[in-house]
């Protein structure tokens, strides 16, 4: 009990990883996080693309989590809000109140949420 | 002239030098075979120095005409300085006077010595990198070439190893003038492995200050209102009284400040109650070192207590009645040279310095990339790791820390819960790109780990100096 009370509620994060020859190489590319960085990575690999086509272009080359991260911050085609993002329990979930909205516009992944690391 | 080696116990209160030459040992200290008081008196007009017992025994007479510096070791790291004879005397200069005096006495006793004498110097556990650098510079000017620094409490075990080799775990407690150092050492064959070391920044000087303040309270004077010279004088009176109480049940403190004379009787009982909290702290630190080593007190074969402050009667009584020590404690009769003798043995038969704990950096996936593995040689380490930023951020955050050696050979790599962050390097970056960040780890001869990280593209570097204090060392003596 005493140990629980003394436990820290912050966690140390590092934002670097061992760099092989290129940022496109495994396992470095699976570490890349954040929409801007993942998008830059995909542009480096596939050139220009429409965000809505990410699932087609990048599936298998980046992991599911990174795909989910790409979808966050995308505006819904109906309400122009941003319906997906990290929720209170650390998942990326679809959380729009408007029933007409689709998860991340036209991207249909099936899964509604994915657990954060 | 080869085959000569020296060990120096550069103490807060007293300093000892042991010279080993072709198997023979020479103890260099005062004329009566004691370690030399670490006191320097500088003539305020001429700049002439008196060192050791010459200064310590005449402090009262010299205090008006001389700058008197005691406990210079405590001031080395902070770069303290004093003014005398129209000159600024740094703590390094004062330490240099002590090394010069030791060298001169050594040559008188042992004959001519090599110009650059291979020397191992002992320091308190966790002594700062700045302090080590200043010590190295001061010693070097006096002709001592420092090969290595060793914790005082660990060095003291080397001369005892022959007698205590049957005990797997031995704890050495060195309670000196400035600090209390504890080494929990595992002995196997020709190796001594520090399982844990701990330090408490309270020693004989702090006890003297307690007695001195008590004296001034009795006199109705405010301690903090006294001049520095008067404080120093009262501290000397208190220190003398403390020493006398180890032989007699009571002592008389007599002093003169300006036109005021004071005489008080201090009994052992009074001293015991004054220092009781310090004694309690000291025993707590020993227990905490054992806990840190991950062993139980009943696994310890022997507890060796050395150092001037360990002679305090109330401390001895507390140790003898504390169940932690279970009757395995010993207070050697002549411990004054153990530390210097141990250092000299190490200077003569160099062991290898191996890391008993690992050091590394945390990566973005939560794993630890180890740079130093337990058992690695830490001297001459120079390694550069290439990392990349995994997000679009203005800075790279690189946590650096240590992880303990596993006891059953199991690897702890990939167990971030065992990683204790010591520092987080922050390196300016260009955001997410092909930018390469180089992290260079270089061990200096002062056992300071210099960590330098910087982006190859930006050229800005982030430097950090880790005095390597949390890393216990492993000494392997050649067979």
XYZ file of C-alpha atoms in Angstrom:
596
model
C 0.000 0.000 0.000
C 2.773 2.359 0.989
C 4.622 1.474 -2.203
C 1.514 2.307 -4.228
C 1.311 5.713 -2.603
C 4.934 6.402 -3.445
C 4.658 5.326 -7.066
C 5.375 8.046 -9.564
C 2.594 9.090 -11.908
C 4.901 10.211 -14.677
C 6.688 8.022 -17.179
C 9.997 8.578 -18.894
C 9.722 8.643 -22.661
C 12.455 8.599 -25.193
C 11.854 9.842 -28.731
C 14.932 8.333 -30.366
C 15.685 4.900 -31.771
C 18.792 3.220 -33.146
C 19.227 4.411 -36.706
C 20.174 1.863 -39.323
C 21.220 3.273 -42.692
C 17.882 4.923 -43.476
C 14.735 5.927 -41.631
C 12.834 3.676 -44.050
C 14.540 0.550 -42.710
C 13.070 -1.805 -40.154
C 12.837 -1.692 -37.207
C 13.255 2.098 -37.177
C 10.229 2.819 -39.365
C 7.895 0.898 -37.024
C 8.947 3.248 -34.225
C 7.942 6.410 -36.042
C 5.003 8.075 -34.327
C 2.793 11.089 -34.787
C 0.814 11.944 -37.879
C 3.315 14.448 -39.306
C 6.264 12.058 -38.985
C 4.388 9.035 -40.313
C 3.109 11.061 -43.262
C 6.652 12.247 -44.010
C 7.809 8.652 -43.885
C 5.088 7.541 -46.320
C 5.825 10.408 -48.682
C 9.474 9.377 -48.679
C 8.461 5.842 -49.607
C 5.452 6.305 -51.932
C 5.663 9.902 -53.071
C 2.500 12.022 -53.061
C -0.822 10.435 -52.092
C -4.197 11.427 -50.833
C -4.628 10.886 -47.129
C -7.780 8.920 -47.778
C -5.786 6.312 -49.699
C -3.304 5.637 -46.951
C -4.847 2.300 -46.041
C -4.272 1.025 -49.545
C -0.800 2.399 -49.952
C 0.701 1.707 -46.619
C -0.941 -1.397 -45.208
C 1.785 -3.884 -44.379
C 4.525 -1.324 -44.713
C 3.609 0.516 -41.523
C 1.803 -1.119 -38.635
C -1.864 -0.842 -37.677
C -1.142 1.604 -34.939
C 0.649 3.944 -37.343
C -2.297 3.725 -39.744
C -4.604 4.675 -36.909
C -2.348 7.576 -36.033
C -2.530 8.777 -39.627
C -6.312 8.803 -39.394
C -6.365 10.967 -36.286
C -6.638 14.655 -37.086
C -8.423 13.895 -40.365
C -11.651 15.841 -40.782
C -14.933 14.062 -41.217
C -16.294 14.626 -44.740
C -19.777 15.300 -43.310
C -19.329 17.494 -40.262
C -15.757 18.796 -40.874
C -14.888 18.000 -37.286
C -12.047 15.721 -36.249
C -13.813 12.700 -34.858
C -10.938 10.387 -34.029
C -8.217 10.710 -31.454
C -6.730 9.280 -28.291
C -9.372 8.840 -25.609
C -9.097 8.842 -21.837
C -8.094 5.186 -21.599
C -5.363 5.456 -24.198
C -7.239 4.139 -27.234
C -7.637 5.835 -30.572
C -11.367 5.829 -31.035
C -14.155 7.234 -33.106
C -15.957 9.639 -30.843
C -18.130 11.906 -32.955
C -21.621 12.578 -31.607
C -23.011 12.962 -35.132
C -24.393 9.635 -36.359
C -23.839 10.572 -40.004
C -20.099 10.712 -39.476
C -17.800 7.971 -40.590
C -14.535 7.143 -38.838
C -11.940 9.413 -40.454
C -13.942 10.304 -43.469
C -13.759 7.695 -46.137
C -11.279 5.392 -44.456
C -12.999 2.242 -43.254
C -10.802 0.052 -41.163
C -13.438 -1.973 -39.381
C -11.814 -1.710 -35.958
C -13.124 1.228 -34.000
C -10.230 1.651 -31.645
C -6.735 0.520 -30.974
C -4.850 0.532 -27.703
C -2.015 3.050 -27.319
C 1.433 1.937 -26.329
C 63.722 3.583 -9.795
C 60.911 1.477 -11.242
C 58.736 -0.675 -8.996
C 57.804 2.192 -6.699
C 54.130 2.926 -6.125
C 52.213 5.185 -3.773
C 48.790 5.225 -2.170
C 47.373 8.440 -0.749
C 44.502 8.728 1.680
C 43.814 12.417 1.177
C 41.621 12.857 4.203
C 39.451 15.724 5.379
C 41.163 15.736 8.755
C 44.397 13.824 8.141
C 46.312 12.616 5.112
C 48.402 9.489 4.824
C 50.877 8.352 2.182
C 52.105 4.786 1.800
C 55.080 4.058 -0.444
C 55.648 0.510 -1.632
C 59.045 -0.333 -3.060
C 60.155 -3.893 -3.788
C 57.763 -5.333 -1.242
C 58.731 -2.937 1.546
C 56.280 -0.412 2.905
C 57.004 3.099 4.155
C 54.321 5.083 5.984
C 54.693 8.804 5.472
C 52.988 11.080 7.969
C 54.059 12.847 11.117
C 57.294 12.251 12.994
C 55.527 9.932 15.441
C 54.128 7.649 12.744
C 50.626 9.123 12.539
C 48.917 10.409 9.361
C 49.615 14.095 8.760
C 46.923 16.615 9.777
C 45.359 18.118 6.627
C 45.883 21.640 7.916
C 47.651 24.409 6.035
C 48.642 27.756 7.567
C 49.600 30.480 5.086
C 51.422 33.544 6.400
C 49.231 36.499 5.474
C 52.265 38.702 4.754
C 54.887 36.432 3.243
C 52.757 33.619 1.811
C 54.984 31.050 3.535
C 53.144 27.795 4.251
C 53.193 25.539 7.245
C 51.597 22.161 6.717
C 50.554 19.274 8.906
C 51.280 19.081 12.623
C 53.306 22.335 12.459
C 50.119 24.153 11.546
C 47.646 21.987 13.487
C 49.463 22.220 16.829
C 49.943 25.987 16.634
C 46.573 27.006 15.262
C 45.750 29.164 18.274
C 49.024 31.101 18.036
C 48.871 31.415 14.262
C 45.261 32.460 13.870
C 45.976 36.230 13.882
C 48.883 36.152 11.443
C 48.037 33.225 9.195
C 45.267 32.029 6.963
C 44.420 28.620 8.352
C 42.659 26.147 6.076
C 41.319 22.867 7.424
C 39.239 20.248 5.621
C 40.298 21.501 2.197
C 38.972 18.302 0.612
C 35.434 19.457 1.342
C 36.105 22.683 -0.605
C 37.902 21.273 -3.661
C 34.843 20.567 -5.757
C 33.221 23.934 -5.135
C 36.343 25.852 -6.182
C 36.698 27.747 -2.902
C 39.416 30.380 -2.539
C 40.980 32.603 0.126
C 43.098 35.724 0.103
C 46.495 35.939 1.769
C 49.783 37.710 0.973
C 48.135 39.626 -1.884
C 47.352 36.372 -3.617
C 44.257 34.326 -4.213
C 44.719 30.824 -2.811
C 42.424 28.290 -4.400
C 41.465 25.045 -2.701
C 43.621 23.337 -5.321
C 46.644 25.447 -4.229
C 46.057 24.477 -0.602
C 45.694 20.789 -1.549
C 48.931 21.199 -3.525
C 50.684 22.339 -0.312
C 49.585 19.102 1.372
C 50.790 16.964 -1.544
C 54.110 18.899 -1.579
C 54.573 18.272 2.135
C 53.804 14.565 1.728
C 56.259 14.306 -1.149
C 59.004 16.087 0.791
C 58.511 13.872 3.839
C 58.421 10.768 1.627
C 61.770 11.638 0.063
C 63.263 12.261 3.501
C 62.042 8.866 4.711
C 62.257 6.670 1.625
C 64.971 8.366 -0.428
C 64.617 9.838 -3.933
C 61.375 9.025 -5.739
C 60.559 9.009 -9.453
C 59.606 12.417 -10.842
C 56.201 11.079 -11.735
C 55.275 8.584 -9.055
C 52.439 6.161 -9.961
C 49.795 6.792 -7.315
C 46.300 5.682 -6.410
C 44.333 8.247 -4.444
C 41.270 7.434 -2.372
C 38.154 9.580 -2.383
C 34.816 9.457 -0.592
C 32.105 7.428 -2.295
C 30.502 9.587 -4.951
C 33.194 12.290 -4.852
C 32.452 14.735 -7.635
C 34.240 14.843 -10.979
C 35.280 18.445 -10.291
C 36.854 17.363 -7.007
C 38.738 14.534 -8.723
C 40.037 16.872 -11.398
C 41.267 19.361 -8.802
C 42.908 16.550 -6.820
C 44.613 15.232 -9.953
C 45.976 18.679 -10.822
C 47.213 19.348 -7.287
C 48.840 15.920 -6.992
C 50.406 16.118 -10.416
C 52.138 19.415 -9.573
C 53.743 17.649 -6.603
C 54.997 14.736 -8.731
C 52.239 12.198 -8.061
C 50.805 10.694 -11.220
C 47.294 9.551 -10.330
C 46.602 6.203 -11.977
C 43.194 5.707 -10.403
C 40.763 6.872 -7.763
C 39.306 4.337 -5.338
C 36.583 4.754 -2.711
C 38.171 5.025 0.733
C 36.030 2.343 2.304
C 36.825 -0.156 -0.458
C 40.579 0.544 -0.395
C 40.645 -0.191 3.339
C 39.655 -3.788 2.673
C 42.706 -4.612 0.528
C 45.227 -4.884 3.389
C 42.644 -6.903 5.349
C 41.808 -9.287 2.536
C 44.259 -11.927 3.712
C 42.593 -12.131 7.112
C 39.006 -11.731 5.959
C 39.124 -13.722 2.729
C 36.987 -16.510 4.198
C 33.983 -14.191 4.417
C 32.078 -13.857 1.189
C 30.550 -10.509 2.115
C 32.363 -7.864 4.131
C 31.142 -4.371 4.957
C 33.697 -1.623 5.526
C 32.525 1.570 7.191
C 34.939 4.495 7.108
C 33.633 7.365 9.216
C 36.140 10.144 8.774
C 36.250 13.896 9.183
C 34.036 14.806 6.238
C 31.985 11.785 5.258
C 30.849 8.345 6.252
C 31.549 5.871 3.448
C 30.229 2.362 3.305
C 31.307 -0.399 0.924
C 29.521 -3.716 0.800
C 32.098 -5.935 -0.850
C 31.852 -9.466 -2.146
C 35.103 -11.379 -2.167
C 35.765 -14.181 -4.564
C 39.244 -15.464 -5.355
C 41.307 -12.465 -6.456
C 38.390 -10.145 -6.968
C 36.701 -7.635 -4.780
C 33.333 -6.638 -6.080
C 31.567 -3.633 -4.672
C 28.001 -4.764 -4.317
C 26.927 -1.386 -3.011
C 28.448 1.832 -1.790
C 26.801 4.583 0.194
C 27.934 7.932 1.503
C 26.697 10.264 4.211
C 28.007 13.809 4.157
C 28.442 13.934 7.887
C 31.726 13.294 9.597
C 33.892 14.455 12.438
C 33.714 18.074 11.245
C 29.935 18.085 11.645
C 30.269 16.604 15.134
C 32.827 19.281 16.046
C 30.383 21.920 14.825
C 27.655 20.491 17.089
C 29.968 20.645 20.109
C 31.164 24.129 19.154
C 27.620 25.468 18.834
C 26.653 23.856 22.129
C 29.604 25.648 23.746
C 28.577 29.010 22.340
C 24.976 28.463 23.469
C 26.248 27.807 26.995
C 28.172 31.058 26.793
C 25.108 32.871 25.502
C 26.832 33.802 22.242
C 25.375 33.470 18.780
C 27.524 31.023 16.798
C 26.668 32.587 13.458
C 27.729 36.039 14.703
C 31.317 34.884 15.363
C 34.024 35.754 12.857
C 35.269 32.937 10.617
C 38.596 32.889 12.485
C 36.850 32.608 15.859
C 34.565 29.871 14.562
C 37.598 27.973 13.336
C 39.290 28.394 16.690
C 36.248 27.118 18.631
C 35.971 24.194 16.213
C 39.568 23.240 17.052
C 38.788 23.411 20.775
C 35.709 21.241 20.210
C 37.671 18.735 18.149
C 40.302 18.406 20.852
C 37.626 17.893 23.518
C 35.971 15.206 21.391
C 39.252 13.324 21.061
C 39.972 13.588 24.781
C 36.581 12.057 25.561
C 37.557 8.801 23.871
C 40.081 8.300 26.712
C 38.536 10.158 29.656
C 34.967 10.325 31.029
C 34.969 14.125 30.947
C 37.010 16.984 29.579
C 37.347 20.712 29.975
C 36.788 23.121 27.103
C 38.758 26.307 27.706
C 38.858 29.160 25.205
C 39.296 32.884 24.761
C 37.376 34.998 22.279
C 38.494 38.611 22.338
C 38.446 39.539 26.047
C 35.986 36.791 26.933
C 37.211 33.592 28.560
C 35.110 30.460 28.867
C 35.563 27.098 30.543
C 33.027 24.292 30.376
C 33.034 20.671 31.339
C 31.785 18.266 28.710
C 31.031 14.703 29.760
C 30.800 11.597 27.586
C 27.119 11.397 28.394
C 26.554 14.950 27.148
C 28.528 14.297 23.974
C 26.547 11.101 23.390
C 23.222 12.914 23.595
C 24.508 15.756 21.372
C 25.611 13.385 18.611
C 22.846 10.783 18.999
C 20.992 11.849 15.811
C 24.238 11.621 13.795
C 24.988 8.179 15.189
C 21.483 7.067 14.250
C 21.979 8.452 10.706
C 25.299 6.617 10.417
C 23.786 3.251 11.331
C 20.871 3.896 9.004
C 23.289 4.463 6.088
C 25.041 1.152 6.798
C 21.684 -0.659 6.800
C 20.679 1.092 3.618
C 23.915 0.002 1.861
C 23.220 -3.615 2.820
C 19.684 -3.289 1.521
C 20.978 -1.763 -1.712
C 23.336 -4.712 -2.149
C 20.307 -6.996 -2.070
C 21.612 -9.158 0.735
C 20.514 -9.649 4.314
C 22.669 -8.598 7.276
C 23.100 -12.234 8.365
C 24.986 -12.955 5.115
C 27.667 -10.437 6.089
C 30.710 -12.171 7.563
C 32.344 -9.089 9.035
C 31.656 -5.387 9.588
C 34.887 -3.382 9.807
C 34.655 0.118 11.270
C 37.531 2.528 10.694
C 38.055 6.306 10.665
C 38.359 8.867 13.434
C 34.636 9.296 14.004
C 34.145 5.525 14.410
C 36.104 5.901 17.643
C 33.190 7.778 19.219
C 32.190 5.700 22.208
C 28.477 6.270 21.704
C 28.806 5.055 18.112
C 30.630 1.905 19.180
C 28.023 1.190 21.824
C 25.208 1.721 19.332
C 26.882 -0.683 16.875
C 27.542 -3.289 19.536
C 23.910 -3.310 20.665
C 22.351 -3.113 17.189
C 21.063 -6.467 15.948
C 22.055 -5.616 12.345
C 25.675 -6.344 13.201
C 24.998 -9.480 15.263
C 28.385 -9.416 16.949
C 30.288 -9.502 13.631
C 31.581 -5.952 14.045
C 35.236 -5.153 14.535
C 37.031 -1.917 15.330
C 40.679 -2.563 14.405
C 43.231 -1.119 16.800
C 45.475 0.594 14.275
C 43.267 1.457 11.304
C 44.983 4.760 10.417
C 46.961 3.350 7.482
C 44.466 0.864 6.039
C 43.143 3.228 3.385
C 46.557 4.431 2.175
C 47.966 0.878 2.323
C 45.077 -0.412 0.214
C 45.569 2.364 -2.312
C 49.313 1.616 -2.526
C 48.603 -2.080 -3.111
C 46.344 -1.105 -5.978
C 48.971 1.234 -7.378
C 51.565 -1.538 -7.298
C 49.412 -4.353 -8.653
C 46.839 -2.663 -10.800
C 43.525 -4.400 -10.960
C 41.099 -3.978 -13.794
C 38.198 -1.694 -13.228
C 35.047 -3.351 -14.347
C 31.532 -2.050 -14.124
C 29.417 -3.899 -11.621
C 26.346 -2.110 -12.947
C 25.307 -1.326 -16.463
C 24.677 2.014 -18.080
C 22.662 2.768 -21.135
C 20.036 4.873 -22.800
C 16.327 4.401 -23.100
C 14.893 4.006 -26.593
C 11.480 4.931 -27.895
C 10.151 1.368 -27.620
C 10.915 1.326 -23.886
C 13.932 -0.937 -24.261
C 17.322 -0.065 -22.844
C 20.270 0.087 -25.211
C 23.170 -0.855 -23.005
C 26.495 0.906 -23.437
C 28.223 -0.555 -20.459
C 27.310 -4.077 -19.422
C 28.031 -5.342 -15.933
C 31.511 -6.825 -16.178
C 32.687 -4.502 -18.965
C 35.968 -2.681 -18.569
C 35.124 0.953 -18.153
C 38.550 2.472 -18.697
C 39.249 3.756 -22.213
C 35.618 3.360 -23.163
C 34.824 5.469 -26.230
C 31.725 4.543 -28.190
C 29.386 6.440 -30.487
C 25.813 5.362 -31.158
C 23.710 6.679 -34.074
C 20.090 7.344 -33.292
C 17.263 9.021 -35.153
C 14.260 11.041 -34.051
C 11.037 9.034 -34.363
C 8.593 11.956 -34.254
C 8.314 15.493 -35.508
C 9.740 17.323 -32.496
C 12.088 20.250 -31.939
C 14.270 18.273 -29.564
C 15.393 14.706 -29.113
C 14.929 13.425 -25.568
C 17.517 10.819 -24.651
C 17.178 9.425 -21.119
C 20.485 8.051 -19.829
C 20.782 5.928 -16.720
C 21.929 2.782 -15.056
C 20.646 -0.698 -14.500
C 21.844 -3.117 -11.867
C 23.713 -6.342 -12.534
C 21.434 -9.364 -12.406
C 22.286 -11.811 -9.675
C 21.460 -15.011 -11.499
C 22.938 -14.188 -14.868
C 19.517 -13.335 -16.335
C 19.633 -10.470 -18.781
C 17.750 -7.363 -17.795
C 18.022 -5.795 -21.207
C 14.529 -4.942 -22.332
C 13.338 -4.540 -18.757
C 12.855 -0.799 -18.530
C 11.486 -1.131 -14.991
C 15.074 -1.888 -13.932
C 16.346 1.271 -15.607
C 17.050 4.193 -13.271
C 17.221 7.400 -15.234
C 20.063 9.658 -14.119
C 19.768 12.369 -16.747
C 17.813 13.195 -19.866
C 19.868 14.711 -22.690
C 17.960 17.218 -24.773
C 19.299 17.733 -28.272
C 17.944 20.410 -30.679
C 16.835 18.814 -33.940
C 15.397 19.756 -37.319
C 12.204 17.797 -36.797
C 11.448 14.440 -38.373
C 13.913 13.922 -41.198
C 16.925 11.863 -42.126
C 18.852 13.653 -39.387
C 21.447 11.498 -37.624
C 22.015 12.139 -33.940
C 25.332 10.875 -32.630
C 25.584 9.996 -28.951
C 29.186 9.625 -27.826
C 30.100 7.970 -24.542
C 33.670 8.514 -23.421
C 35.237 7.568 -20.099
C 37.885 9.955 -18.776
C 40.765 8.813 -16.545
C 38.859 10.376 -13.610
C 36.137 7.767 -14.150
C 33.829 10.433 -15.420
C 31.545 9.415 -18.222
C 31.322 12.232 -20.746
C 28.195 11.995 -22.821
C 27.928 14.215 -25.844
C 24.954 14.174 -28.161
C 24.358 16.253 -31.216
C 22.763 16.337 -34.615
C 25.202 15.865 -37.463
C 23.254 18.400 -39.525
C 22.834 21.146 -36.923
C 26.237 20.981 -35.292
C 24.872 21.952 -31.843
C 25.995 19.614 -29.116
C 24.419 18.714 -25.845
C 27.042 17.754 -23.287
C 26.680 16.085 -19.986
C 29.246 14.811 -17.563
C 28.317 11.849 -15.429
C 30.666 11.338 -12.482
C 29.732 7.695 -12.646
C 28.875 7.692 -8.973
C 26.099 5.171 -9.105
C 28.278 2.612 -10.779
C 29.993 0.327 -8.377
C 33.337 -1.002 -9.515
C 34.897 -4.419 -9.527
C 38.593 -4.851 -8.825
C 40.371 -7.849 -10.243
C 43.833 -8.354 -8.888
C 46.224 -10.236 -11.119
C 46.809 -13.839 -10.005
